[in-house]
Amino acid sequence: MKDKKRGKFIILGAVFAALLIAFLIYFFYVRAYNNREWSLVSPMGSDVCTLEIYPRGGETDSWVKNVEKKGEPTVSYTGMIYEGKVTNHSSSEIKEWRLKIDVTTECYLNNAWCGRLEIHQFRDDAEKVQTLDLRNYGDETITLEHRIEGQDLMIHMLPGDYMVYLPDEAANEFPIAASRNAAGQEEAEEEESAVVIGMIFYYQTEDRLAFNNFDLQYYLQKDMTQDIWFRLLMAAFLLWLLVAINMTAVELNMRKARQRMQQDAKIIEQSLSVFTRFFDAKDPYTTGHSERVAEYSRLIAERMGFSEEECKRIYYIAMMHDCGKFFIPDEILKKPGKLTDEEFEVIKTHTVKGAELLNDFTSLEGIKDGALYHHERYDGKGYPSGKKGEEIPLIGRIICVADSFDAMNSRRCYRDKLTEEHIISEFERNRGRQFDPGVVDCFLEIARDLIQRSEAADYVEQKSTI
């Protein structure tokens, strides 16, 4: 029973360890996932994120700016607003992002919002780099190649130059919310999962300006609470917790029940012990006989493979097997010589009298059978009913062996106790006649140990009386 209970808690602990390991693996996976840099290169898109760069209002939404230079003819430039739209299609938040745009046509950069631009110019085999907020600048701070036309800043961009857009968190350009839930279903509105940036460019009217070479780099931030695996792990842990609480509650209740049972067993044992002393007291030569027979019966039951509870039940029943002797007259019960036939018939009535006394003792199953059938013989020549073989209740067959052993291994008023060899030979000779062969076989496995223990007890008793 203890091994079975221990096994259950070992399994429970192993499941907890497995869940903990699975959660740690998942945690470090999410951590690595969140620190991973993803890249979207033009013109490819993905099911995670897309980027579009397009003229606002189409090609027709533009204006012309005439630039006059001294000694040079007037040049017409077309001005146009280009928008870049970053859309999150995943179930994870885009934590941070940055956009690199390659310039393939000569143009002038005028403005950008709301983030900052890291501008790279290549001139005379050298690279000029400056990061600007084009919404708020001073001419003296710009180190890049540029010009001022009226109130307009014109940063000169040649093919091979590039710019990196750095989004503004204060303007809600990052993070970008997830558009799907953990199950992959659309959840957020498009404007919540997309960011639109703006830039103004001027280019010569006869040219066409297009941005087809770009690289969008971004970091995804997986929300564990929205992830299906996290929810499954939490559900598994909650299930484990419920099982653990239930098992603990059951174990506490079982422990209380066992304590009550132990207390009840102690009360029953003490009560039965008091009763047995009443009828054992009628014959000083059999003092302690009932308790010894009960102990021998329990040991036999253990050897036969009975459960702990069943062994206790057999012990209690055996304690009361001779209760009917209370009704036998003292002159017959204590007679030192041989009994007459009439006296022996009176002695035999103790089985029936005991069964009658225990008739209403229904709380201990089989207690009546122990008193009634412990003098039946396996060959059918016993009393009071002459049952034979397995017609005799097993409790009666067990007590018969235990009772006979104590009778042979105890001093009586008419003889000393028998030797070990004599006792064992009697059981072997009467195996299948007086005694159940199966019960005898189990008893003989422990007989020599019981005899040695009995002799040791006698020796201690003799020493104490000197």
Coordinates of C-alpha atoms in Angstrom, one line a residue:
M1 CA 0.0 0.0 0.0
K2 CA 2.8 2.4 0.9
D3 CA 4.7 1.5 -2.3
K4 CA 1.6 2.2 -4.3
K5 CA 1.1 5.5 -2.6
R6 CA 4.8 6.4 -3.0
G7 CA 4.5 5.4 -6.7
K8 CA 1.6 7.8 -7.2
F9 CA 3.5 10.7 -5.7
I10 CA 6.7 9.8 -7.7
I11 CA 4.6 10.0 -10.9
L12 CA 3.1 13.3 -9.8
G13 CA 6.6 14.7 -9.2
A14 CA 7.8 13.4 -12.5
V15 CA 4.9 15.1 -14.3
F16 CA 5.7 18.3 -12.5
A17 CA 9.4 18.1 -13.5
A18 CA 8.4 17.4 -17.1
L19 CA 6.0 20.4 -17.1
L20 CA 8.8 22.6 -15.6
I21 CA 11.3 21.5 -18.2
A22 CA 8.8 22.0 -21.0
F23 CA 8.0 25.5 -19.7
L24 CA 11.7 26.4 -19.4
I25 CA 12.3 25.2 -23.0
Y26 CA 9.3 27.3 -24.1
F27 CA 10.5 30.3 -22.1
F28 CA 14.0 30.3 -23.7
Y29 CA 12.6 29.6 -27.1
V30 CA 10.3 32.7 -26.7
R31 CA 13.3 34.7 -25.4
A32 CA 15.4 33.7 -28.4
Y33 CA 12.4 34.4 -30.7
N34 CA 12.0 37.9 -29.3
N35 CA 15.7 38.7 -29.7
R36 CA 15.9 37.5 -33.3
E37 CA 16.2 40.0 -36.0
W38 CA 13.9 39.4 -39.0
S39 CA 14.5 40.9 -42.4
L40 CA 12.2 41.7 -45.3
V41 CA 13.9 42.5 -48.6
S42 CA 12.2 44.2 -51.5
P43 CA 10.2 43.1 -53.4
M44 CA 9.4 40.1 -51.3
G45 CA 6.7 40.1 -48.6
S46 CA 5.8 37.5 -46.1
D47 CA 2.8 36.3 -44.0
V48 CA 4.5 38.0 -41.0
C49 CA 5.1 41.5 -42.3
T50 CA 4.7 43.5 -45.5
L51 CA 6.0 46.9 -46.7
E52 CA 4.7 49.1 -49.4
I53 CA 6.3 52.3 -50.7
Y54 CA 4.0 54.3 -53.0
P55 CA 3.1 57.9 -54.0
R56 CA 0.3 59.3 -51.9
G57 CA -2.7 59.9 -54.1
G58 CA -1.0 58.2 -57.1
E59 CA 1.3 59.7 -59.7
T60 CA -1.0 62.7 -60.4
D61 CA -0.8 64.0 -56.8
S62 CA 2.3 66.1 -57.4
W63 CA 3.6 69.6 -57.9
V64 CA 6.3 71.4 -59.8
K65 CA 9.1 73.5 -58.4
N66 CA 11.3 75.6 -60.8
V67 CA 14.8 75.9 -59.6
E68 CA 16.9 78.8 -61.0
K69 CA 20.7 78.8 -60.8
K70 CA 23.0 81.6 -61.8
G71 CA 24.4 81.1 -65.2
E72 CA 22.3 78.0 -65.6
P73 CA 18.9 77.4 -67.2
T74 CA 15.9 77.0 -65.0
V75 CA 15.3 73.3 -64.0
S76 CA 11.9 71.9 -63.2
Y77 CA 11.6 69.5 -60.4
T78 CA 8.5 67.4 -59.6
G79 CA 7.6 67.3 -55.9
M80 CA 5.8 64.2 -54.5
I81 CA 4.9 62.7 -51.1
Y82 CA 5.8 59.0 -50.8
E83 CA 4.3 56.9 -48.1
G84 CA 5.7 53.8 -46.6
K85 CA 3.2 51.3 -45.0
V86 CA 4.5 48.6 -42.6
T87 CA 1.8 46.1 -41.8
N88 CA 2.0 43.4 -39.2
H89 CA 0.1 40.2 -40.3
S90 CA 1.4 38.0 -37.4
S91 CA 0.1 37.0 -34.0
S92 CA 3.3 38.6 -32.4
E93 CA 3.9 42.3 -31.8
I94 CA 6.7 44.0 -33.9
K95 CA 8.8 45.3 -31.1
E96 CA 11.2 47.5 -33.1
W97 CA 11.9 48.1 -36.8
R98 CA 14.0 50.1 -39.2
L99 CA 13.8 50.6 -42.9
K100 CA 16.7 51.0 -45.3
I101 CA 15.8 52.6 -48.7
D102 CA 18.3 52.5 -51.6
V103 CA 18.3 55.5 -54.0
T104 CA 18.3 54.5 -57.7
T105 CA 17.4 57.9 -59.3
E106 CA 18.9 61.3 -58.7
C107 CA 16.6 63.3 -56.4
Y108 CA 16.4 65.7 -53.6
L109 CA 15.1 64.7 -50.1
N110 CA 13.0 67.5 -48.6
N111 CA 11.2 66.2 -45.5
A112 CA 10.2 63.1 -43.6
W113 CA 7.8 62.3 -40.7
C114 CA 7.7 61.3 -37.9
G115 CA 10.9 59.5 -37.4
R116 CA 14.5 60.4 -38.0
L117 CA 16.5 59.7 -41.1
E118 CA 20.1 58.3 -41.1
I119 CA 21.3 59.6 -44.5
H120 CA 24.3 58.1 -46.3
Q121 CA 26.0 60.0 -49.2
F122 CA 29.0 58.8 -51.1
R123 CA 31.1 61.5 -52.6
D124 CA 34.7 61.3 -53.9
D125 CA 35.2 57.8 -52.5
A126 CA 34.1 59.0 -49.1
E127 CA 30.9 58.4 -47.1
K128 CA 29.1 61.2 -45.3
V129 CA 26.6 60.1 -42.7
Q130 CA 24.2 62.2 -40.7
T131 CA 21.0 61.5 -38.7
L132 CA 18.4 64.3 -39.0
D133 CA 14.9 65.0 -37.8
L134 CA 13.8 66.8 -41.0
R135 CA 10.8 68.4 -39.2
N136 CA 13.2 70.4 -37.0
Y137 CA 16.6 71.3 -38.3
G138 CA 18.9 74.3 -38.7
D139 CA 21.0 74.9 -41.8
E140 CA 24.2 75.3 -39.9
T141 CA 23.8 71.7 -38.4
I142 CA 23.7 69.9 -41.8
T143 CA 26.9 68.5 -43.0
L144 CA 25.5 66.6 -45.9
E145 CA 25.5 67.9 -49.5
H146 CA 22.4 70.1 -49.7
R147 CA 20.9 73.4 -50.8
I148 CA 18.1 75.7 -49.6
E149 CA 15.5 76.7 -52.1
G150 CA 13.4 79.4 -50.5
Q151 CA 12.2 77.7 -47.3
D152 CA 12.8 74.3 -48.6
L153 CA 15.7 72.0 -47.6
M154 CA 17.0 70.0 -50.6
I155 CA 19.4 67.2 -49.6
H156 CA 21.0 65.9 -52.8
M157 CA 20.7 62.1 -53.3
L158 CA 22.5 60.2 -56.0
P159 CA 22.2 56.5 -57.1
G160 CA 24.1 54.4 -54.6
D161 CA 23.2 56.7 -51.7
Y162 CA 20.7 55.3 -49.1
M163 CA 18.8 56.3 -46.1
V164 CA 17.6 54.5 -43.0
Y165 CA 14.3 55.4 -41.5
L166 CA 14.3 55.3 -37.7
P167 CA 10.7 55.2 -36.4
D168 CA 9.6 57.4 -33.5
E169 CA 8.1 55.6 -30.5
A170 CA 6.5 58.8 -29.2
A171 CA 4.6 59.0 -32.5
N172 CA 3.4 55.4 -32.0
E173 CA 5.4 54.2 -35.0
F174 CA 6.5 51.2 -32.9
P175 CA 5.7 48.8 -31.4
I176 CA 3.3 47.6 -34.1
A177 CA 0.4 45.5 -32.7
A178 CA -0.3 42.0 -33.8
S179 CA -3.2 41.5 -36.2
R180 CA -4.0 37.9 -35.3
N181 CA -4.7 36.0 -32.1
A182 CA -3.0 32.9 -30.9
A183 CA -5.3 30.8 -33.1
G184 CA -4.3 32.7 -36.2
Q185 CA -7.6 34.5 -36.6
E186 CA -7.8 38.2 -37.6
E187 CA -8.3 40.2 -34.4
A188 CA -7.0 43.8 -34.7
E189 CA -8.2 46.5 -37.1
E190 CA -5.8 47.3 -39.9
E191 CA -4.9 50.7 -38.6
E192 CA -3.9 49.2 -35.3
S193 CA -1.5 46.7 -36.9
A194 CA 0.0 49.1 -39.5
V195 CA 2.2 52.2 -39.5
V196 CA 2.4 54.8 -42.3
I197 CA 5.4 57.0 -42.7
G198 CA 5.8 60.0 -45.1
M199 CA 8.7 61.5 -47.1
I200 CA 8.8 64.3 -49.7
F201 CA 11.1 64.0 -52.7
Y202 CA 11.9 66.3 -55.6
Y203 CA 13.1 64.8 -58.9
Q204 CA 13.6 66.1 -62.4
T205 CA 10.3 66.0 -64.2
E206 CA 11.5 63.9 -67.1
D207 CA 12.6 61.2 -64.7
R208 CA 10.4 58.7 -62.7
L209 CA 11.2 58.1 -59.1
A210 CA 10.6 54.7 -57.7
F211 CA 11.7 52.9 -54.5
N212 CA 12.0 49.2 -55.2
N213 CA 15.2 48.4 -53.3
F214 CA 14.7 48.4 -49.6
D215 CA 15.3 46.3 -46.5
L216 CA 13.0 46.2 -43.6
Q217 CA 14.5 44.8 -40.4
Y218 CA 12.3 44.1 -37.4
Y219 CA 12.1 42.3 -34.1
L220 CA 9.0 40.2 -33.2
Q221 CA 7.8 40.2 -29.6
K222 CA 5.9 37.0 -28.9
D223 CA 3.3 37.4 -26.2
M224 CA 3.4 34.2 -24.2
T225 CA -0.1 34.7 -22.8
Q226 CA -1.6 34.7 -26.3
D227 CA 0.4 31.7 -27.5
I228 CA -1.4 28.4 -27.9
W229 CA 1.6 26.5 -26.4
F230 CA 1.7 28.7 -23.4
R231 CA -2.0 28.2 -22.8
L232 CA -1.7 24.4 -23.2
L233 CA 1.2 24.4 -20.7
M234 CA -0.8 26.5 -18.3
A235 CA -3.8 24.2 -18.7
A236 CA -1.6 21.2 -18.1
F237 CA -0.1 22.8 -15.0
L238 CA -3.6 23.7 -13.7
L239 CA -4.7 20.1 -14.3
W240 CA -1.6 18.9 -12.4
L241 CA -2.3 21.4 -9.6
L242 CA -5.9 20.1 -9.3
V243 CA -4.6 16.5 -9.2
A244 CA -1.9 17.4 -6.7
I245 CA -4.5 19.1 -4.4
N246 CA -6.9 16.2 -4.8
M247 CA -4.2 13.6 -4.0
T248 CA -3.0 15.7 -1.0
A249 CA -6.6 16.1 0.3
V250 CA -7.2 12.3 -0.2
E251 CA -4.0 11.5 1.5
L252 CA -4.8 13.7 4.5
N253 CA -8.3 12.2 4.7
M254 CA -6.8 8.7 4.4
R255 CA -4.3 9.6 7.1
K256 CA -7.0 10.8 9.4
A257 CA -9.0 7.7 8.6
R258 CA -6.0 5.4 9.3
Q259 CA -5.5 7.2 12.6
R260 CA -9.2 6.6 13.5
M261 CA -8.9 3.0 12.3
Q262 CA -5.8 2.5 14.4
Q263 CA -7.6 4.0 17.4
D264 CA -10.7 1.9 16.8
A265 CA -8.5 -1.2 16.3
K266 CA -6.8 -0.4 19.6
I267 CA -10.1 -0.1 21.3
I268 CA -11.4 -3.3 19.7
E269 CA -8.2 -5.2 20.6
Q270 CA -8.2 -4.0 24.2
S271 CA -11.9 -4.8 24.6
L272 CA -11.5 -8.3 23.1
S273 CA -8.4 -8.8 25.3
V274 CA -10.5 -8.0 28.4
F275 CA -13.2 -10.5 27.3
T276 CA -10.7 -13.2 26.6
R277 CA -9.2 -12.8 30.0
F278 CA -12.6 -13.5 31.5
F279 CA -12.8 -17.0 30.0
D280 CA -9.1 -17.7 30.0
A281 CA -9.2 -17.0 33.8
K282 CA -11.4 -20.0 34.2
D283 CA -8.4 -22.3 33.4
P284 CA -5.0 -21.1 34.7
Y285 CA -3.3 -23.5 32.4
T286 CA -4.6 -21.8 29.3
T287 CA -3.9 -18.2 30.4
G288 CA -2.9 -16.2 27.3
H289 CA -4.1 -19.0 25.0
S290 CA -6.6 -16.8 23.1
E291 CA -4.1 -14.0 22.4
R292 CA -1.5 -16.6 21.2
V293 CA -3.9 -18.3 18.9
A294 CA -4.9 -14.9 17.5
E295 CA -1.2 -14.0 16.8
Y296 CA -0.5 -17.4 15.2
S297 CA -3.6 -17.1 13.1
R298 CA -2.5 -13.6 11.9
L299 CA 1.0 -14.9 11.0
I300 CA -0.6 -17.8 9.0
A301 CA -2.8 -15.3 7.2
E302 CA 0.2 -13.1 6.4
R303 CA 2.0 -16.2 5.0
M304 CA -1.1 -17.0 2.9
G305 CA -0.9 -13.5 1.3
F306 CA -3.9 -11.8 3.0
S307 CA -4.0 -8.0 3.2
E308 CA -3.1 -6.2 6.3
E309 CA -6.7 -5.4 7.0
E310 CA -7.8 -9.0 6.5
C311 CA -5.0 -10.2 8.8
K312 CA -6.3 -7.9 11.5
R313 CA -9.8 -9.2 11.1
I314 CA -8.6 -12.8 11.4
Y315 CA -6.6 -11.8 14.5
Y316 CA -9.7 -10.3 16.2
I317 CA -11.9 -13.3 15.3
A318 CA -9.3 -15.8 16.7
M319 CA -9.2 -13.9 20.0
M320 CA -12.8 -14.8 20.6
H321 CA -12.7 -18.4 19.3
D322 CA -12.9 -19.9 22.8
C323 CA -15.5 -17.5 24.3
G324 CA -18.0 -20.3 24.6
K325 CA -15.8 -21.9 27.4
F326 CA -17.3 -19.3 29.7
F327 CA -20.4 -21.5 29.9
I328 CA -18.4 -24.7 30.7
P329 CA -18.5 -25.7 34.4
D330 CA -15.2 -25.3 36.2
E331 CA -15.1 -28.9 37.4
I332 CA -15.1 -30.1 33.8
L333 CA -12.8 -27.4 32.4
K334 CA -10.2 -27.7 35.2
K335 CA -10.4 -31.5 35.6
P336 CA -6.8 -32.8 35.6
G337 CA -7.6 -36.3 34.5
K338 CA -9.2 -37.8 31.5
L339 CA -12.8 -36.6 30.7
T340 CA -15.7 -39.0 30.5
D341 CA -17.7 -39.2 27.3
E342 CA -20.5 -37.1 28.9
E343 CA -18.0 -34.5 30.1
F344 CA -16.4 -34.3 26.6
E345 CA -19.8 -33.7 25.1
V346 CA -20.2 -30.8 27.5
I347 CA -16.8 -29.5 26.4
K348 CA -17.8 -29.7 22.7
T349 CA -20.8 -27.4 23.4
H350 CA -18.4 -24.4 23.8
T351 CA -18.3 -24.0 20.0
V352 CA -22.1 -23.7 19.7
K353 CA -22.3 -21.6 22.9
G354 CA -19.6 -19.3 21.6
A355 CA -21.4 -18.9 18.3
E356 CA -24.7 -18.1 20.1
L357 CA -22.9 -15.5 22.2
L358 CA -21.4 -13.8 19.1
N359 CA -24.6 -14.1 17.1
D360 CA -25.3 -10.3 17.3
F361 CA -21.7 -9.3 16.8
T362 CA -22.2 -8.3 13.2
S363 CA -19.6 -5.5 12.9
L364 CA -16.8 -8.1 12.5
E365 CA -17.6 -10.4 9.6
G366 CA -16.9 -14.1 10.3
I367 CA -16.5 -13.8 14.1
K368 CA -19.3 -16.3 14.7
D369 CA -17.7 -18.8 12.2
G370 CA -14.4 -18.6 14.1
A371 CA -16.0 -19.7 17.3
L372 CA -18.3 -22.3 15.7
Y373 CA -16.0 -24.1 13.3
H374 CA -12.5 -24.1 14.8
H375 CA -12.8 -27.8 15.9
E376 CA -14.0 -29.1 12.6
R377 CA -11.7 -31.5 10.9
Y378 CA -10.6 -31.5 7.2
D379 CA -11.7 -35.2 6.9
G380 CA -15.2 -34.4 8.3
K381 CA -14.7 -36.1 11.7
G382 CA -14.7 -32.9 13.7
Y383 CA -17.5 -31.0 15.6
P384 CA -20.1 -29.6 16.0
S385 CA -21.4 -30.1 12.5
G386 CA -19.0 -32.6 10.8
K387 CA -18.2 -30.3 7.9
K388 CA -15.2 -31.4 5.8
G389 CA -12.7 -29.9 3.3
E390 CA -13.5 -26.5 2.0
E391 CA -17.1 -26.7 3.4
I392 CA -15.4 -25.5 6.6
P393 CA -15.0 -21.7 6.5
L394 CA -11.4 -20.7 5.9
I395 CA -11.3 -18.8 9.2
G396 CA -12.2 -22.0 11.0
R397 CA -9.4 -24.0 9.2
I398 CA -6.8 -21.4 10.1
I399 CA -7.8 -21.2 13.8
C400 CA -7.8 -25.0 13.9
V401 CA -4.1 -25.1 13.0
A402 CA -3.2 -22.2 15.3
D403 CA -5.3 -23.6 18.2
S404 CA -3.8 -27.1 17.9
F405 CA -0.2 -25.7 17.7
D406 CA -0.7 -23.7 21.0
A407 CA -2.2 -26.7 22.7
M408 CA 0.8 -28.9 21.8
N409 CA 3.3 -26.1 22.5
S410 CA 1.8 -25.2 26.0
R411 CA 2.0 -26.9 29.4
R412 CA -1.3 -28.4 30.5
C413 CA -2.4 -29.8 33.9
Y414 CA -2.1 -33.3 32.5
R415 CA 1.2 -33.0 30.5
D416 CA 4.2 -30.9 29.6
K417 CA 4.5 -29.2 26.2
L418 CA 5.6 -31.3 23.2
T419 CA 9.0 -31.1 21.6
E420 CA 9.6 -29.3 18.3
E421 CA 10.0 -32.6 16.3
H422 CA 6.8 -34.0 17.9
I423 CA 4.8 -30.9 17.0
I424 CA 6.0 -30.8 13.4
S425 CA 5.5 -34.5 12.9
E426 CA 1.9 -34.3 14.2
F427 CA 1.1 -31.6 11.7
E428 CA 2.7 -33.5 8.9
R429 CA 0.9 -36.7 9.9
N430 CA -2.5 -35.0 10.1
R431 CA -2.1 -32.9 7.0
G432 CA -5.3 -33.5 4.9
R433 CA -6.9 -35.4 7.9
Q434 CA -7.4 -33.0 10.7
F435 CA -5.9 -30.0 9.0
D436 CA -6.3 -28.1 5.7
P437 CA -3.1 -29.0 3.7
G438 CA -2.7 -25.5 2.3
V439 CA -2.9 -23.9 5.8
V440 CA -0.5 -26.5 7.2
D441 CA 2.1 -25.8 4.5
C442 CA 2.0 -22.1 5.3
F443 CA 2.2 -22.8 9.0
L444 CA 5.2 -25.2 8.7
E445 CA 7.1 -22.4 7.0
I446 CA 7.0 -20.4 10.3
A447 CA 6.5 -23.2 12.9
R448 CA 10.2 -23.6 13.9
D449 CA 10.5 -19.8 14.4
L450 CA 7.4 -19.8 16.5
I451 CA 8.6 -22.6 18.7
Q452 CA 12.0 -20.9 19.2
R453 CA 10.3 -17.7 20.1
S454 CA 8.0 -19.6 22.6
E455 CA 11.1 -21.3 24.2
A456 CA 12.8 -17.9 24.5
A457 CA 9.7 -16.5 26.2
D458 CA 9.6 -19.4 28.6
Y459 CA 13.2 -18.9 29.5
V460 CA 12.6 -15.2 30.2
E461 CA 9.6 -16.1 32.4
Q462 CA 11.6 -18.7 34.4
K463 CA 14.5 -16.2 35.0
S464 CA 12.0 -13.6 36.2
T465 CA 10.6 -16.0 38.8
I466 CA 14.0 -16.9 40.3

